[in-house]
Structures are given as C-alpha cells and as structure tokens.
Amino acid sequence: MLCSDVSEVRIGDNCLIATFGGIYTAAHYISPPEERYKTGYGLPITIGNNVWIGGHSVILPGGVTIGDNSIIATGSVVNKDVTKNTIVAGNPAKKIKDITSNL
C-alpha cells in the first residue's frame, strides 16, 4: 500500500489493507498551466475501525472518511465518504449493500 505524505492519514484499529493500493492526500488546484506546479494542498483521510480495503484499491484526496466496519472491494476507486457498515465497489466506488450481520 502506498500512502502519500502531504496530509494526515488516520487508520483505525483492526483494519485489513491489501497490497498494491494507494492512499493519496495530495491534490493540486485547477489553475493556468504555468501556475499548476507551484501550488497544491492536502486533505486528511480517515479510515475507521474494522475496515477491509481490497487489493489495488485507491483512496483519492478530498478529505475522505471511510466508516467503521466497511469493505472496499478489490480495485475500487474511492473519491467520496463511505458510510459505516457498507460495502462499496467500482470506479468510482458506489454502495453495493449494507452489512447487516457478522455472517
């Protein structure tokens, strides 16, 4: 898992994070080309407790929060918050279903 270093990344307890993914906090303003490489910013990413992030998944900048007990399916691209007890998948990641039991 690659994790950028521009802003804080908070990872909760008991998380499973598979290989070959990325957590990116860095972004750039949309500005004229001659200024684009001079400015940038970072927003923190928060990953709750008991979250499972599948391989090759990407968490994009934007101050994203992934709620407790959620699952990010393999190869997903997360660009918005994920509510707790939710399975998301795809590019961009969309809610597939709620997690309602431990089985």
mmCIF file of N, CA, C and O in Angstrom:
data_model
loop_
_atom_site.group_PDB
_atom_site.id
_atom_site.type_symbol
_atom_site.label_atom_id
_atom_site.label_comp_id
_atom_site.label_asym_id
_atom_site.label_seq_id
_atom_site.Cartn_x
_atom_site.Cartn_y
_atom_site.Cartn_z
ATOM 1 N N MET A 1 0.852 -1.168 0.000
ATOM 2 C CA MET A 1 0.000 0.000 0.000
ATOM 3 C C MET A 1 0.892 1.224 0.000
ATOM 4 O O MET A 1 1.778 1.351 0.831
ATOM 5 N N LEU A 2 0.659 2.120 -0.934
ATOM 6 C CA LEU A 2 1.359 3.392 -0.994
ATOM 7 C C LEU A 2 0.538 4.429 -0.256
ATOM 8 O O LEU A 2 -0.673 4.501 -0.427
ATOM 9 N N CYS A 3 1.187 5.220 0.561
ATOM 10 C CA CYS A 3 0.488 6.243 1.330
ATOM 11 C C CYS A 3 1.225 7.563 1.137
ATOM 12 O O CYS A 3 2.416 7.656 1.454
ATOM 13 N N SER A 4 0.553 8.582 0.592
ATOM 14 C CA SER A 4 1.206 9.875 0.374
ATOM 15 C C SER A 4 1.418 10.586 1.696
ATOM 16 O O SER A 4 0.825 10.242 2.709
ATOM 17 N N ASP A 5 2.261 11.610 1.695
ATOM 18 C CA ASP A 5 2.672 12.223 2.964
ATOM 19 C C ASP A 5 2.364 13.709 3.085
ATOM 20 O O ASP A 5 2.943 14.389 3.899
ATOM 21 N N VAL A 6 1.450 14.219 2.310
ATOM 22 C CA VAL A 6 1.151 15.649 2.344
ATOM 23 C C VAL A 6 0.230 16.013 3.505
ATOM 24 O O VAL A 6 0.301 17.093 4.052
ATOM 25 N N SER A 7 -0.628 15.109 3.893
ATOM 26 C CA SER A 7 -1.562 15.355 4.981
ATOM 27 C C SER A 7 -1.720 14.077 5.795
ATOM 28 O O SER A 7 -1.267 13.005 5.397
ATOM 29 N N GLU A 8 -2.407 14.196 6.922
ATOM 30 C CA GLU A 8 -2.540 13.074 7.837
ATOM 31 C C GLU A 8 -3.454 11.981 7.281
ATOM 32 O O GLU A 8 -4.484 12.254 6.670
ATOM 33 N N VAL A 9 -3.053 10.734 7.517
ATOM 34 C CA VAL A 9 -3.878 9.569 7.226
ATOM 35 C C VAL A 9 -4.102 8.859 8.552
ATOM 36 O O VAL A 9 -3.153 8.437 9.205
ATOM 37 N N ARG A 10 -5.361 8.759 8.962
ATOM 38 C CA ARG A 10 -5.714 8.103 10.230
ATOM 39 C C ARG A 10 -6.304 6.735 9.921
ATOM 40 O O ARG A 10 -7.269 6.641 9.162
ATOM 41 N N ILE A 11 -5.703 5.697 10.510
ATOM 42 C CA ILE A 11 -6.174 4.330 10.285
ATOM 43 C C ILE A 11 -6.597 3.756 11.629
ATOM 44 O O ILE A 11 -5.813 3.731 12.576
ATOM 45 N N GLY A 12 -7.841 3.291 11.706
ATOM 46 C CA GLY A 12 -8.392 2.765 12.950
ATOM 47 C C GLY A 12 -7.839 1.397 13.313
ATOM 48 O O GLY A 12 -6.950 0.851 12.652
ATOM 49 N N ASP A 13 -8.404 0.824 14.348
ATOM 50 C CA ASP A 13 -7.988 -0.485 14.849
ATOM 51 C C ASP A 13 -8.544 -1.618 13.991
ATOM 52 O O ASP A 13 -9.623 -1.499 13.409
ATOM 53 N N ASN A 14 -7.794 -2.711 13.948
ATOM 54 C CA ASN A 14 -8.233 -3.964 13.310
ATOM 55 C C ASN A 14 -8.594 -3.819 11.839
ATOM 56 O O ASN A 14 -9.548 -4.439 11.358
ATOM 57 N N CYS A 15 -7.850 -3.011 11.102
ATOM 58 C CA CYS A 15 -8.091 -2.831 9.667
ATOM 59 C C CYS A 15 -7.289 -3.852 8.868
ATOM 60 O O CYS A 15 -6.189 -4.241 9.258
ATOM 61 N N LEU A 16 -7.847 -4.269 7.752
ATOM 62 C CA LEU A 16 -7.163 -5.133 6.797
ATOM 63 C C LEU A 16 -6.945 -4.319 5.532
ATOM 64 O O LEU A 16 -7.918 -3.867 4.915
ATOM 65 N N ILE A 17 -5.685 -4.124 5.157
ATOM 66 C CA ILE A 17 -5.365 -3.329 3.968
ATOM 67 C C ILE A 17 -4.487 -4.184 3.072
ATOM 68 O O ILE A 17 -3.358 -4.533 3.427
ATOM 69 N N ALA A 18 -5.017 -4.547 1.910
ATOM 70 C CA ALA A 18 -4.312 -5.437 0.994
ATOM 71 C C ALA A 18 -3.226 -4.682 0.221
ATOM 72 O O ALA A 18 -3.085 -3.465 0.324
ATOM 73 N N THR A 19 -2.491 -5.418 -0.566
ATOM 74 C CA THR A 19 -1.346 -4.867 -1.298
ATOM 75 C C THR A 19 -1.747 -4.128 -2.570
ATOM 76 O O THR A 19 -2.858 -4.268 -3.068
ATOM 77 N N PHE A 20 -0.781 -3.372 -3.082
ATOM 78 C CA PHE A 20 -0.847 -2.698 -4.379
ATOM 79 C C PHE A 20 -1.942 -1.648 -4.495
ATOM 80 O O PHE A 20 -2.433 -1.375 -5.579
ATOM 81 N N GLY A 21 -2.318 -1.053 -3.389
ATOM 82 C CA GLY A 21 -3.285 0.038 -3.409
ATOM 83 C C GLY A 21 -2.604 1.349 -3.110
ATOM 84 O O GLY A 21 -1.372 1.428 -3.006
ATOM 85 N N GLY A 22 -3.377 2.407 -2.986
ATOM 86 C CA GLY A 22 -2.818 3.714 -2.676
ATOM 87 C C GLY A 22 -3.785 4.568 -1.879
ATOM 88 O O GLY A 22 -4.998 4.507 -2.082
ATOM 89 N N ILE A 23 -3.223 5.328 -0.957
ATOM 90 C CA ILE A 23 -3.985 6.305 -0.179
ATOM 91 C C ILE A 23 -3.329 7.647 -0.467
ATOM 92 O O ILE A 23 -2.177 7.871 -0.089
ATOM 93 N N TYR A 24 -4.027 8.520 -1.158
ATOM 94 C CA TYR A 24 -3.443 9.773 -1.626
ATOM 95 C C TYR A 24 -4.131 10.969 -0.975
ATOM 96 O O TYR A 24 -5.344 11.098 -1.070
ATOM 97 N N THR A 25 -3.353 11.828 -0.348
ATOM 98 C CA THR A 25 -3.912 13.031 0.267
ATOM 99 C C THR A 25 -3.566 14.287 -0.527
ATOM 100 O O THR A 25 -4.152 15.332 -0.299
ATOM 101 N N ALA A 26 -2.611 14.207 -1.435
ATOM 102 C CA ALA A 26 -2.143 15.386 -2.161
ATOM 103 C C ALA A 26 -3.021 15.683 -3.370
ATOM 104 O O ALA A 26 -3.460 14.778 -4.073
ATOM 105 N N ALA A 27 -3.250 16.962 -3.612
ATOM 106 C CA ALA A 27 -4.014 17.406 -4.778
ATOM 107 C C ALA A 27 -3.454 18.749 -5.240
ATOM 108 O O ALA A 27 -2.650 19.377 -4.539
ATOM 109 N N HIS A 28 -3.869 19.174 -6.407
ATOM 110 C CA HIS A 28 -3.441 20.456 -6.956
ATOM 111 C C HIS A 28 -4.660 21.251 -7.376
ATOM 112 O O HIS A 28 -5.671 20.690 -7.785
ATOM 113 N N TYR A 29 -4.539 22.553 -7.263
ATOM 114 C CA TYR A 29 -5.607 23.436 -7.718
ATOM 115 C C TYR A 29 -5.681 23.396 -9.236
ATOM 116 O O TYR A 29 -4.683 23.152 -9.913
ATOM 117 N N ILE A 30 -6.863 23.626 -9.760
ATOM 118 C CA ILE A 30 -7.011 23.755 -11.202
ATOM 119 C C ILE A 30 -6.704 25.206 -11.518
ATOM 120 O O ILE A 30 -7.431 26.110 -11.147
ATOM 121 N N SER A 31 -5.595 25.408 -12.176
ATOM 122 C CA SER A 31 -5.122 26.765 -12.453
ATOM 123 C C SER A 31 -4.425 26.764 -13.802
ATOM 124 O O SER A 31 -4.206 25.712 -14.403
ATOM 125 N N PRO A 32 -4.047 27.958 -14.303
ATOM 126 C CA PRO A 32 -3.325 28.003 -15.573
ATOM 127 C C PRO A 32 -2.070 27.122 -15.515
ATOM 128 O O PRO A 32 -1.446 26.985 -14.459
ATOM 129 N N PRO A 33 -1.678 26.515 -16.640
ATOM 130 C CA PRO A 33 -0.547 25.583 -16.648
ATOM 131 C C PRO A 33 0.742 26.130 -16.031
ATOM 132 O O PRO A 33 1.449 25.399 -15.353
ATOM 133 N N GLU A 34 1.027 27.406 -16.219
ATOM 134 C CA GLU A 34 2.272 27.950 -15.684
ATOM 135 C C GLU A 34 2.267 28.044 -14.159
ATOM 136 O O GLU A 34 3.312 28.158 -13.533
ATOM 137 N N GLU A 35 1.092 27.953 -13.535
ATOM 138 C CA GLU A 35 0.985 28.023 -12.080
ATOM 139 C C GLU A 35 0.685 26.666 -11.440
ATOM 140 O O GLU A 35 0.837 26.492 -10.247
ATOM 141 N N ARG A 36 0.265 25.717 -12.227
ATOM 142 C CA ARG A 36 -0.245 24.450 -11.728
ATOM 143 C C ARG A 36 0.757 23.701 -10.841
ATOM 144 O O ARG A 36 0.378 23.054 -9.879
ATOM 145 N N TYR A 37 2.019 23.778 -11.166
ATOM 146 C CA TYR A 37 3.025 23.007 -10.433
ATOM 147 C C TYR A 37 3.587 23.742 -9.236
ATOM 148 O O TYR A 37 4.404 23.214 -8.517
ATOM 149 N N LYS A 38 3.129 24.957 -9.014
ATOM 150 C CA LYS A 38 3.609 25.762 -7.889
ATOM 151 C C LYS A 38 2.713 25.658 -6.670
ATOM 152 O O LYS A 38 3.108 26.041 -5.580
ATOM 153 N N THR A 39 1.500 25.188 -6.852
ATOM 154 C CA THR A 39 0.551 25.153 -5.740
ATOM 155 C C THR A 39 -0.010 23.756 -5.550
ATOM 156 O O THR A 39 -0.060 22.952 -6.468
ATOM 157 N N GLY A 40 -0.420 23.466 -4.368
ATOM 158 C CA GLY A 40 -1.047 22.190 -4.060
ATOM 159 C C GLY A 40 -1.580 22.230 -2.642
ATOM 160 O O GLY A 40 -1.386 23.211 -1.919
ATOM 161 N N TYR A 41 -2.249 21.195 -2.263
ATOM 162 C CA TYR A 41 -2.802 21.121 -0.912
ATOM 163 C C TYR A 41 -3.011 19.647 -0.553
ATOM 164 O O TYR A 41 -2.925 18.769 -1.410
ATOM 165 N N GLY A 42 -3.273 19.405 0.691
ATOM 166 C CA GLY A 42 -3.577 18.058 1.141
ATOM 167 C C GLY A 42 -4.752 18.089 2.105
ATOM 168 O O GLY A 42 -4.930 19.042 2.847
ATOM 169 N N LEU A 43 -5.551 17.051 2.062
ATOM 170 C CA LEU A 43 -6.670 16.897 2.985
ATOM 171 C C LEU A 43 -6.548 15.542 3.657
ATOM 172 O O LEU A 43 -6.203 14.546 3.010
ATOM 173 N N PRO A 44 -6.820 15.468 4.963
ATOM 174 C CA PRO A 44 -6.652 14.199 5.676
ATOM 175 C C PRO A 44 -7.644 13.138 5.219
ATOM 176 O O PRO A 44 -8.736 13.449 4.747
ATOM 177 N N ILE A 45 -7.232 11.891 5.355
ATOM 178 C CA ILE A 45 -8.092 10.741 5.085
ATOM 179 C C ILE A 45 -8.239 9.977 6.388
ATOM 180 O O ILE A 45 -7.249 9.736 7.088
ATOM 181 N N THR A 46 -9.475 9.590 6.711
ATOM 182 C CA THR A 46 -9.741 8.841 7.934
ATOM 183 C C THR A 46 -10.346 7.491 7.577
ATOM 184 O O THR A 46 -11.347 7.429 6.855
ATOM 185 N N ILE A 47 -9.728 6.443 8.077
ATOM 186 C CA ILE A 47 -10.212 5.079 7.879
ATOM 187 C C ILE A 47 -10.628 4.567 9.250
ATOM 188 O O ILE A 47 -9.825 4.538 10.178
ATOM 189 N N GLY A 48 -11.882 4.199 9.392
ATOM 190 C CA GLY A 48 -12.427 3.792 10.688
ATOM 191 C C GLY A 48 -11.900 2.452 11.163
ATOM 192 O O GLY A 48 -10.994 1.859 10.566
ATOM 193 N N ASN A 49 -12.497 1.944 12.218
ATOM 194 C CA ASN A 49 -12.131 0.645 12.786
ATOM 195 C C ASN A 49 -12.740 -0.492 11.973
ATOM 196 O O ASN A 49 -13.825 -0.356 11.403
ATOM 197 N N ASN A 50 -12.029 -1.620 11.925
ATOM 198 C CA ASN A 50 -12.524 -2.848 11.287
ATOM 199 C C ASN A 50 -12.844 -2.674 9.808
ATOM 200 O O ASN A 50 -13.779 -3.281 9.288
ATOM 201 N N VAL A 51 -12.082 -1.839 9.123
ATOM 202 C CA VAL A 51 -12.288 -1.607 7.690
ATOM 203 C C VAL A 51 -11.409 -2.586 6.908
ATOM 204 O O VAL A 51 -10.268 -2.862 7.282
ATOM 205 N N TRP A 52 -11.943 -3.091 5.807
ATOM 206 C CA TRP A 52 -11.216 -4.007 4.941
ATOM 207 C C TRP A 52 -11.082 -3.322 3.576
ATOM 208 O O TRP A 52 -12.084 -3.020 2.929
ATOM 209 N N ILE A 53 -9.840 -3.074 3.150
ATOM 210 C CA ILE A 53 -9.575 -2.440 1.860
ATOM 211 C C ILE A 53 -8.919 -3.478 0.959
ATOM 212 O O ILE A 53 -7.809 -3.951 1.232
ATOM 213 N N GLY A 54 -9.608 -3.836 -0.119
ATOM 214 C CA GLY A 54 -9.122 -4.862 -1.035
ATOM 215 C C GLY A 54 -7.934 -4.386 -1.861
ATOM 216 O O GLY A 54 -7.676 -3.191 -2.013
ATOM 217 N N GLY A 55 -7.210 -5.335 -2.407
ATOM 218 C CA GLY A 55 -6.025 -5.060 -3.217
ATOM 219 C C GLY A 55 -6.311 -4.165 -4.410
ATOM 220 O O GLY A 55 -7.407 -4.170 -4.965
ATOM 221 N N HIS A 56 -5.318 -3.383 -4.780
ATOM 222 C CA HIS A 56 -5.378 -2.475 -5.936
ATOM 223 C C HIS A 56 -6.441 -1.390 -5.791
ATOM 224 O O HIS A 56 -6.831 -0.776 -6.782
ATOM 225 N N SER A 57 -6.918 -1.162 -4.587
ATOM 226 C CA SER A 57 -7.878 -0.079 -4.360
ATOM 227 C C SER A 57 -7.139 1.238 -4.181
ATOM 228 O O SER A 57 -6.000 1.271 -3.727
ATOM 229 N N VAL A 58 -7.804 2.319 -4.525
ATOM 230 C CA VAL A 58 -7.227 3.652 -4.419
ATOM 231 C C VAL A 58 -8.182 4.538 -3.623
ATOM 232 O O VAL A 58 -9.379 4.582 -3.919
ATOM 233 N N ILE A 59 -7.626 5.244 -2.634
ATOM 234 C CA ILE A 59 -8.385 6.228 -1.873
ATOM 235 C C ILE A 59 -7.861 7.586 -2.322
ATOM 236 O O ILE A 59 -6.703 7.922 -2.088
ATOM 237 N N LEU A 60 -8.698 8.364 -2.989
ATOM 238 C CA LEU A 60 -8.274 9.634 -3.571
ATOM 239 C C LEU A 60 -8.380 10.783 -2.566
ATOM 240 O O LEU A 60 -9.113 10.685 -1.580
ATOM 241 N N PRO A 61 -7.668 11.885 -2.847
ATOM 242 C CA PRO A 61 -7.735 13.039 -1.945
ATOM 243 C C PRO A 61 -9.129 13.656 -1.942
ATOM 244 O O PRO A 61 -9.902 13.462 -2.862
ATOM 245 N N GLY A 62 -9.381 14.406 -0.919
ATOM 246 C CA GLY A 62 -10.660 15.097 -0.815
ATOM 247 C C GLY A 62 -11.219 15.051 0.583
ATOM 248 O O GLY A 62 -12.397 15.302 0.788
ATOM 249 N N GLY A 63 -10.398 14.683 1.545
ATOM 250 C CA GLY A 63 -10.890 14.610 2.908
ATOM 251 C C GLY A 63 -11.822 13.439 3.126
ATOM 252 O O GLY A 63 -12.764 13.510 3.911
ATOM 253 N N VAL A 64 -11.579 12.329 2.447
ATOM 254 C CA VAL A 64 -12.445 11.155 2.504
ATOM 255 C C VAL A 64 -12.411 10.506 3.885
ATOM 256 O O VAL A 64 -11.354 10.391 4.505
ATOM 257 N N THR A 65 -13.573 10.060 4.344
ATOM 258 C CA THR A 65 -13.703 9.264 5.561
ATOM 259 C C THR A 65 -14.365 7.945 5.199
ATOM 260 O O THR A 65 -15.402 7.925 4.533
ATOM 261 N N ILE A 66 -13.756 6.839 5.645
ATOM 262 C CA ILE A 66 -14.326 5.507 5.449
ATOM 263 C C ILE A 66 -14.828 5.049 6.813
ATOM 264 O O ILE A 66 -14.047 4.932 7.762
ATOM 265 N N GLY A 67 -16.120 4.814 6.919
ATOM 266 C CA GLY A 67 -16.744 4.493 8.196
ATOM 267 C C GLY A 67 -16.389 3.116 8.726
ATOM 268 O O GLY A 67 -15.957 2.229 7.981
ATOM 269 N N ASP A 68 -16.590 2.937 10.022
ATOM 270 C CA ASP A 68 -16.310 1.666 10.704
ATOM 271 C C ASP A 68 -16.995 0.499 10.008
ATOM 272 O O ASP A 68 -18.106 0.633 9.482
ATOM 273 N N ASN A 69 -16.319 -0.647 10.033
ATOM 274 C CA ASN A 69 -16.870 -1.929 9.572
ATOM 275 C C ASN A 69 -17.187 -1.979 8.084
ATOM 276 O O ASN A 69 -17.952 -2.830 7.645
ATOM 277 N N SER A 70 -16.609 -1.087 7.298
ATOM 278 C CA SER A 70 -16.898 -1.063 5.866
ATOM 279 C C SER A 70 -15.905 -1.906 5.080
ATOM 280 O O SER A 70 -14.809 -2.211 5.558
ATOM 281 N N ILE A 71 -16.303 -2.276 3.869
ATOM 282 C CA ILE A 71 -15.453 -3.051 2.973
ATOM 283 C C ILE A 71 -15.327 -2.295 1.658
ATOM 284 O O ILE A 71 -16.333 -1.897 1.061
ATOM 285 N N ILE A 72 -14.078 -2.118 1.216
ATOM 286 C CA ILE A 72 -13.785 -1.521 -0.084
ATOM 287 C C ILE A 72 -13.360 -2.674 -0.988
ATOM 288 O O ILE A 72 -12.321 -3.303 -0.759
ATOM 289 N N ALA A 73 -14.144 -2.990 -2.004
ATOM 290 C CA ALA A 73 -13.862 -4.137 -2.865
ATOM 291 C C ALA A 73 -12.574 -3.927 -3.659
ATOM 292 O O ALA A 73 -12.166 -2.800 -3.938
ATOM 293 N N THR A 74 -11.952 -5.025 -4.035
ATOM 294 C CA THR A 74 -10.719 -5.002 -4.806
ATOM 295 C C THR A 74 -10.866 -4.115 -6.042
ATOM 296 O O THR A 74 -11.860 -4.189 -6.759
ATOM 297 N N GLY A 75 -9.870 -3.272 -6.280
ATOM 298 C CA GLY A 75 -9.825 -2.431 -7.468
ATOM 299 C C GLY A 75 -10.716 -1.204 -7.434
ATOM 300 O O GLY A 75 -10.843 -0.508 -8.436
ATOM 301 N N SER A 76 -11.296 -0.894 -6.301
ATOM 302 C CA SER A 76 -12.200 0.258 -6.209
ATOM 303 C C SER A 76 -11.423 1.567 -6.152
ATOM 304 O O SER A 76 -10.285 1.619 -5.697
ATOM 305 N N VAL A 77 -12.069 2.631 -6.602
ATOM 306 C CA VAL A 77 -11.514 3.979 -6.522
ATOM 307 C C VAL A 77 -12.485 4.808 -5.685
ATOM 308 O O VAL A 77 -13.588 5.135 -6.129
ATOM 309 N N VAL A 78 -12.059 5.125 -4.463
ATOM 310 C CA VAL A 78 -12.914 5.832 -3.508
ATOM 311 C C VAL A 78 -12.621 7.326 -3.610
ATOM 312 O O VAL A 78 -11.506 7.761 -3.364
ATOM 313 N N ASN A 79 -13.632 8.103 -3.964
ATOM 314 C CA ASN A 79 -13.461 9.558 -4.065
ATOM 315 C C ASN A 79 -14.467 10.330 -3.211
ATOM 316 O O ASN A 79 -14.484 11.548 -3.230
ATOM 317 N N LYS A 80 -15.302 9.604 -2.469
ATOM 318 C CA LYS A 80 -16.285 10.228 -1.572
ATOM 319 C C LYS A 80 -16.340 9.415 -0.284
ATOM 320 O O LYS A 80 -15.890 8.273 -0.231
ATOM 321 N N ASP A 81 -16.944 9.990 0.751
ATOM 322 C CA ASP A 81 -17.080 9.290 2.018
ATOM 323 C C ASP A 81 -17.830 7.973 1.851
ATOM 324 O O ASP A 81 -18.724 7.856 1.002
ATOM 325 N N VAL A 82 -17.461 6.996 2.683
ATOM 326 C CA VAL A 82 -18.132 5.703 2.729
ATOM 327 C C VAL A 82 -18.767 5.593 4.115
ATOM 328 O O VAL A 82 -18.078 5.722 5.125
ATOM 329 N N THR A 83 -20.070 5.381 4.169
ATOM 330 C CA THR A 83 -20.750 5.296 5.458
ATOM 331 C C THR A 83 -20.389 3.987 6.154
ATOM 332 O O THR A 83 -19.976 3.010 5.506
ATOM 333 N N LYS A 84 -20.551 3.956 7.472
ATOM 334 C CA LYS A 84 -20.219 2.757 8.236
ATOM 335 C C LYS A 84 -21.100 1.584 7.817
ATOM 336 O O LYS A 84 -22.216 1.782 7.313
ATOM 337 N N ASN A 85 -20.555 0.381 7.998
ATOM 338 C CA ASN A 85 -21.287 -0.858 7.708
ATOM 339 C C ASN A 85 -21.758 -0.954 6.262
ATOM 340 O O ASN A 85 -22.899 -1.347 5.988
ATOM 341 N N THR A 86 -20.875 -0.586 5.334
ATOM 342 C CA THR A 86 -21.226 -0.543 3.915
ATOM 343 C C THR A 86 -20.169 -1.264 3.085
ATOM 344 O O THR A 86 -18.990 -1.211 3.399
ATOM 345 N N ILE A 87 -20.603 -1.910 2.006
ATOM 346 C CA ILE A 87 -19.686 -2.456 1.009
ATOM 347 C C ILE A 87 -19.770 -1.559 -0.218
ATOM 348 O O ILE A 87 -20.871 -1.280 -0.715
ATOM 349 N N VAL A 88 -18.611 -1.094 -0.705
ATOM 350 C CA VAL A 88 -18.561 -0.293 -1.927
ATOM 351 C C VAL A 88 -17.636 -0.982 -2.931
ATOM 352 O O VAL A 88 -16.716 -1.706 -2.558
ATOM 353 N N ALA A 89 -17.885 -0.723 -4.221
ATOM 354 C CA ALA A 89 -17.069 -1.307 -5.280
ATOM 355 C C ALA A 89 -17.157 -0.433 -6.514
ATOM 356 O O ALA A 89 -18.135 0.292 -6.715
ATOM 357 N N GLY A 90 -16.129 -0.520 -7.361
ATOM 358 C CA GLY A 90 -16.157 0.116 -8.672
ATOM 359 C C GLY A 90 -15.307 1.355 -8.780
ATOM 360 O O GLY A 90 -14.608 1.752 -7.865
ATOM 361 N N ASN A 91 -15.386 1.956 -9.965
ATOM 362 C CA ASN A 91 -14.652 3.178 -10.281
ATOM 363 C C ASN A 91 -15.603 4.144 -10.991
ATOM 364 O O ASN A 91 -15.891 3.965 -12.165
ATOM 365 N N PRO A 92 -16.100 5.133 -10.234
ATOM 366 C CA PRO A 92 -15.860 5.410 -8.825
ATOM 367 C C PRO A 92 -16.625 4.419 -7.948
ATOM 368 O O PRO A 92 -17.610 3.812 -8.374
ATOM 369 N N ALA A 93 -16.158 4.274 -6.709
ATOM 370 C CA ALA A 93 -16.784 3.330 -5.782
ATOM 371 C C ALA A 93 -18.219 3.756 -5.481
ATOM 372 O O ALA A 93 -18.488 4.913 -5.194
ATOM 373 N N LYS A 94 -19.118 2.791 -5.560
ATOM 374 C CA LYS A 94 -20.528 3.020 -5.248
ATOM 375 C C LYS A 94 -20.987 1.965 -4.257
ATOM 376 O O LYS A 94 -20.477 0.847 -4.227
ATOM 377 N N LYS A 95 -21.993 2.329 -3.479
ATOM 378 C CA LYS A 95 -22.533 1.405 -2.479
ATOM 379 C C LYS A 95 -23.144 0.193 -3.160
ATOM 380 O O LYS A 95 -23.974 0.320 -4.061
ATOM 381 N N ILE A 96 -22.715 -0.987 -2.694
ATOM 382 C CA ILE A 96 -23.261 -2.242 -3.196
ATOM 383 C C ILE A 96 -24.339 -2.754 -2.245
ATOM 384 O O ILE A 96 -25.396 -3.184 -2.668
ATOM 385 N N LYS A 97 -24.022 -2.720 -0.938
ATOM 386 C CA LYS A 97 -25.005 -3.174 0.051
ATOM 387 C C LYS A 97 -24.565 -2.752 1.435
ATOM 388 O O LYS A 97 -23.422 -2.375 1.665
ATOM 389 N N ASP A 98 -25.517 -2.831 2.354
ATOM 390 C CA ASP A 98 -25.231 -2.618 3.766
ATOM 391 C C ASP A 98 -24.778 -3.931 4.379
ATOM 392 O O ASP A 98 -25.215 -5.005 3.963
ATOM 393 N N ILE A 99 -23.921 -3.839 5.383
ATOM 394 C CA ILE A 99 -23.514 -5.016 6.148
ATOM 395 C C ILE A 99 -24.430 -5.085 7.351
ATOM 396 O O ILE A 99 -24.443 -4.162 8.180
ATOM 397 N N THR A 100 -25.212 -6.163 7.450
ATOM 398 C CA THR A 100 -26.226 -6.248 8.489
ATOM 399 C C THR A 100 -25.978 -7.328 9.521
ATOM 400 O O THR A 100 -26.681 -7.394 10.508
ATOM 401 N N SER A 101 -25.005 -8.235 9.283
ATOM 402 C CA SER A 101 -24.703 -9.271 10.279
ATOM 403 C C SER A 101 -23.230 -9.645 10.180
ATOM 404 O O SER A 101 -22.528 -9.210 9.265
ATOM 405 N N ASN A 102 -22.771 -10.478 11.088
ATOM 406 C CA ASN A 102 -21.396 -10.920 11.088
ATOM 407 C C ASN A 102 -21.160 -12.133 10.222
ATOM 408 O O ASN A 102 -20.039 -12.616 10.123
ATOM 409 N N LEU A 103 -22.180 -12.693 9.602
ATOM 410 C CA LEU A 103 -22.046 -13.894 8.790
ATOM 411 C C LEU A 103 -21.939 -13.574 7.329
ATOM 412 O O LEU A 103 -22.449 -12.667 6.817
#
